[in-house]
Amino acid sequence: MPGHFEPLPGGGAAVALDDVEISIIRSLAVQLLELIGPGPGADASDDPLAELFAEGPSEPPKDPVLKRLFPDAYCDPEGTPGPQEAQERQAHSAEFRRYTENDLRAGKRENALTVVRTLDALTPAADGGAVLELSAEQSRQWLGSLNDLRLAIGSRLEITDEDDTDALYRLPDDDPRKPMVMAYLWLGGLQETLVNTLLP
């Protein structure tokens, strides 16, 4: 089980993590929470109706990581649209973002909080580290958060598709990006094994 998730009987997954791995994942999840920010009603009253009808932003985020986590819904991956089409896409994206981004942020926030809470609830083993056991629902939340963490790190490393990762394996040890690359690849391995536990 060390280093990869295994399925638990009845659903869920388990993985053995050492103290350093626990610390890294928790730190990354906390940084992700800080980046996503508090909910729209964090400083307001606890009025559920006000939160339900709160509109999100209509402009895309300026931070490249947030742009990757909350991309425009209407974009053209095939090429550059004409001026009128680009304006229409921008208007549609703004409208879509206004009504969906708050919910998307809330979901990503809850997933990252689940990561932090489950790590904080671990009982350390006598020789260090711990075995993390997740329910089926927690596994899905972890999977979402691992994906977000990889997107965030990939954005900082300027990875646009999986083909870009080949060059990462050849980075010299003294390259300042090396620790981020190692985290990116390691989280990818965790993510892949967690996906496998959720397959029927």
GROMACS .gro file of C-alpha atoms in nm:
model
  200
    1MET     CA    1   0.000   0.000   0.000
    2PRO     CA    2   0.286   0.252   0.049
    3GLY     CA    3   0.266   0.528  -0.209
    4HIS     CA    4  -0.056   0.421  -0.375
    5PHE     CA    5  -0.424   0.388  -0.294
    6GLU     CA    6  -0.587   0.049  -0.259
    7PRO     CA    7  -0.960  -0.022  -0.249
    8LEU     CA    8  -1.131  -0.094   0.082
    9PRO     CA    9  -1.402  -0.358   0.115
   10GLY     CA   10  -1.742  -0.197   0.078
   11GLY     CA   11  -1.606   0.110  -0.100
   12GLY     CA   12  -1.350   0.373  -0.021
   13ALA     CA   13  -0.973   0.361  -0.039
   14ALA     CA   14  -0.665   0.352   0.180
   15VAL     CA   15  -0.306   0.465   0.145
   16ALA     CA   16  -0.004   0.460   0.374
   17LEU     CA   17   0.161   0.802   0.397
   18ASP     CA   18   0.476   0.902   0.580
   19ASP     CA   19   0.502   1.223   0.782
   20VAL     CA   20   0.665   1.418   0.498
   21GLU     CA   21   0.397   1.312   0.248
   22ILE     CA   22   0.121   1.408   0.492
   23SER     CA   23   0.284   1.747   0.546
   24ILE     CA   24   0.325   1.812   0.172
   25ILE     CA   25  -0.033   1.723   0.079
   26ARG     CA   26  -0.175   1.923   0.370
   27SER     CA   27   0.039   2.227   0.287
   28LEU     CA   28  -0.064   2.215  -0.080
   29ALA     CA   29  -0.434   2.180   0.013
   30VAL     CA   30  -0.410   2.479   0.250
   31GLN     CA   31  -0.242   2.687  -0.024
   32LEU     CA   32  -0.520   2.586  -0.262
   33LEU     CA   33  -0.781   2.697  -0.007
   34GLU     CA   34  -0.606   3.033   0.030
   35LEU     CA   35  -0.599   3.074  -0.347
   36ILE     CA   36  -0.967   2.984  -0.395
   37GLY     CA   37  -1.061   3.219  -0.112
   38PRO     CA   38  -1.356   3.223   0.126
   39GLY     CA   39  -1.713   3.180   0.008
   40PRO     CA   40  -1.917   3.481  -0.109
   41GLY     CA   41  -2.110   3.491   0.219
   42ALA     CA   42  -1.806   3.455   0.443
   43ASP     CA   43  -1.825   3.814   0.567
   44ALA     CA   44  -2.201   3.851   0.539
   45SER     CA   45  -2.492   3.722   0.744
   46ASP     CA   46  -2.577   3.354   0.740
   47ASP     CA   47  -2.880   3.412   0.518
   48PRO     CA   48  -2.910   3.098   0.301
   49LEU     CA   49  -3.132   3.278   0.046
   50ALA     CA   50  -2.881   3.558   0.001
   51GLU     CA   51  -2.607   3.301  -0.058
   52LEU     CA   52  -2.828   3.106  -0.299
   53PHE     CA   53  -2.890   3.413  -0.515
   54ALA     CA   54  -2.541   3.561  -0.485
   55GLU     CA   55  -2.394   3.621  -0.828
   56GLY     CA   56  -2.038   3.528  -0.902
   57PRO     CA   57  -1.780   3.724  -1.099
   58SER     CA   58  -1.829   3.778  -1.470
   59GLU     CA   59  -1.462   3.839  -1.551
   60PRO     CA   60  -1.207   3.556  -1.560
   61PRO     CA   61  -0.952   3.554  -1.276
   62LYS     CA   62  -0.621   3.730  -1.332
   63ASP     CA   63  -0.412   3.463  -1.155
   64PRO     CA   64  -0.306   3.198  -1.411
   65VAL     CA   65  -0.374   2.915  -1.165
   66LEU     CA   66  -0.729   3.035  -1.100
   67LYS     CA   67  -0.774   3.078  -1.475
   68ARG     CA   68  -0.682   2.711  -1.512
   69LEU     CA   69  -0.913   2.604  -1.228
   70PHE     CA   70  -1.202   2.822  -1.354
   71PRO     CA   71  -1.159   2.843  -1.732
   72ASP     CA   72  -1.396   3.021  -1.967
   73ALA     CA   73  -1.684   2.794  -2.064
   74TYR     CA   74  -1.696   2.919  -2.422
   75CYS     CA   75  -1.355   2.913  -2.585
   76ASP     CA   76  -1.229   2.799  -2.922
   77PRO     CA   77  -0.949   2.544  -2.890
   78GLU     CA   78  -0.926   2.516  -3.270
   79GLY     CA   79  -0.811   2.867  -3.349
   80THR     CA   80  -0.882   3.238  -3.327
   81PRO     CA   81  -1.246   3.336  -3.384
   82GLY     CA   82  -1.349   3.650  -3.570
   83PRO     CA   83  -1.414   3.972  -3.372
   84GLN     CA   84  -1.793   3.926  -3.354
   85GLU     CA   85  -1.769   3.558  -3.258
   86ALA     CA   86  -1.503   3.639  -2.997
   87GLN     CA   87  -1.730   3.906  -2.847
   88GLU     CA   88  -2.024   3.663  -2.836
   89ARG     CA   89  -1.813   3.393  -2.671
   90GLN     CA   90  -1.688   3.642  -2.414
   91ALA     CA   91  -2.044   3.749  -2.333
   92HIS     CA   92  -2.162   3.386  -2.301
   93SER     CA   93  -1.861   3.300  -2.083
   94ALA     CA   94  -1.926   3.599  -1.857
   95GLU     CA   95  -2.290   3.500  -1.813
   96PHE     CA   96  -2.201   3.136  -1.745
   97ARG     CA   97  -1.928   3.236  -1.498
   98ARG     CA   98  -2.161   3.470  -1.309
   99TYR     CA   99  -2.406   3.188  -1.235
  100THR     CA  100  -2.168   2.895  -1.184
  101GLU     CA  101  -1.833   3.008  -1.044
  102ASN     CA  102  -1.948   3.048  -0.683
  103ASP     CA  103  -2.074   2.688  -0.682
  104LEU     CA  104  -1.756   2.563  -0.850
  105ARG     CA  105  -1.543   2.743  -0.593
  106ALA     CA  106  -1.755   2.604  -0.309
  107GLY     CA  107  -1.709   2.250  -0.442
  108LYS     CA  108  -1.333   2.287  -0.479
  109ARG     CA  109  -1.315   2.448  -0.134
  110GLU     CA  110  -1.508   2.159   0.024
  111ASN     CA  111  -1.286   1.901  -0.150
  112ALA     CA  112  -0.969   2.069  -0.023
  113LEU     CA  113  -1.116   2.100   0.327
  114THR     CA  114  -1.190   1.727   0.322
  115VAL     CA  115  -0.824   1.662   0.240
  116VAL     CA  116  -0.709   1.878   0.533
  117ARG     CA  117  -0.964   1.735   0.777
  118THR     CA  118  -0.894   1.371   0.694
  119LEU     CA  119  -0.520   1.427   0.727
  120ASP     CA  120  -0.567   1.610   1.058
  121ALA     CA  121  -0.776   1.318   1.190
  122LEU     CA  122  -0.502   1.060   1.125
  123THR     CA  123  -0.366   0.855   1.411
  124PRO     CA  124   0.013   0.841   1.377
  125ALA     CA  125   0.174   0.497   1.367
  126ALA     CA  126   0.442   0.407   1.621
  127ASP     CA  127   0.712   0.423   1.352
  128GLY     CA  128   0.579   0.746   1.200
  129GLY     CA  129   0.335   0.811   0.921
  130ALA     CA  130  -0.019   0.680   0.915
  131VAL     CA  131  -0.270   0.487   0.708
  132LEU     CA  132  -0.534   0.713   0.557
  133GLU     CA  133  -0.872   0.543   0.511
  134LEU     CA  134  -1.136   0.722   0.305
  135SER     CA  135  -1.504   0.654   0.251
  136ALA     CA  136  -1.631   0.637  -0.107
  137GLU     CA  137  -1.750   1.000  -0.085
  138GLN     CA  138  -1.421   1.118   0.066
  139SER     CA  139  -1.237   0.932  -0.212
  140ARG     CA  140  -1.429   1.134  -0.474
  141GLN     CA  141  -1.351   1.456  -0.289
  142TRP     CA  142  -0.983   1.363  -0.265
  143LEU     CA  143  -0.980   1.282  -0.635
  144GLY     CA  144  -1.123   1.625  -0.717
  145SER     CA  145  -0.871   1.798  -0.494
  146LEU     CA  146  -0.574   1.600  -0.629
  147ASN     CA  147  -0.683   1.703  -0.978
  148ASP     CA  148  -0.704   2.069  -0.870
  149LEU     CA  149  -0.360   2.051  -0.706
  150ARG     CA  150  -0.207   1.906  -1.022
  151LEU     CA  151  -0.375   2.172  -1.237
  152ALA     CA  152  -0.241   2.441  -1.003
  153ILE     CA  153   0.115   2.305  -1.006
  154GLY     CA  154   0.096   2.236  -1.379
  155SER     CA  155  -0.007   2.596  -1.437
  156ARG     CA  156   0.292   2.724  -1.237
  157LEU     CA  157   0.517   2.491  -1.440
  158GLU     CA  158   0.348   2.610  -1.763
  159ILE     CA  159   0.235   2.259  -1.856
  160THR     CA  160  -0.040   2.284  -2.116
  161ASP     CA  161  -0.084   1.913  -2.192
  162GLU     CA  162   0.048   1.576  -2.079
  163ASP     CA  163   0.307   1.572  -2.358
  164ASP     CA  164   0.488   1.853  -2.175
  165THR     CA  165   0.565   1.616  -1.886
  166ASP     CA  166   0.828   1.423  -2.085
  167ALA     CA  167   1.073   1.712  -2.051
  168LEU     CA  168   1.007   1.727  -1.676
  169TYR     CA  169   1.168   1.387  -1.624
  170ARG     CA  170   1.492   1.521  -1.772
  171LEU     CA  171   1.528   1.828  -1.552
  172PRO     CA  172   1.867   1.849  -1.376
  173ASP     CA  173   1.860   1.811  -0.998
  174ASP     CA  174   1.970   2.172  -0.945
  175ASP     CA  175   1.675   2.313  -1.145
  176PRO     CA  176   1.463   2.525  -0.907
  177ARG     CA  177   1.146   2.370  -1.055
  178LYS     CA  178   1.253   2.018  -0.955
  179PRO     CA  179   1.063   2.003  -0.619
  180MET     CA  180   0.743   2.123  -0.787
  181VAL     CA  181   0.793   1.872  -1.067
  182MET     CA  182   0.841   1.589  -0.817
  183ALA     CA  183   0.522   1.691  -0.636
  184TYR     CA  184   0.334   1.710  -0.968
  185LEU     CA  185   0.442   1.362  -1.076
  186TRP     CA  186   0.385   1.210  -0.730
  187LEU     CA  187   0.035   1.356  -0.704
  188GLY     CA  188  -0.034   1.216  -1.052
  189GLY     CA  189   0.058   0.868  -0.929
  190LEU     CA  190  -0.168   0.905  -0.625
  191GLN     CA  191  -0.449   1.033  -0.846
  192GLU     CA  192  -0.418   0.741  -1.088
  193THR     CA  193  -0.427   0.478  -0.815
  194LEU     CA  194  -0.723   0.650  -0.647
  195VAL     CA  195  -0.912   0.647  -0.980
  196ASN     CA  196  -0.849   0.274  -1.003
  197THR     CA  197  -1.008   0.215  -0.661
  198LEU     CA  198  -1.326   0.388  -0.782
  199LEU     CA  199  -1.362   0.178  -1.096
  200PRO     CA  200  -1.630  -0.095  -1.080
   0.00000   0.00000   0.00000
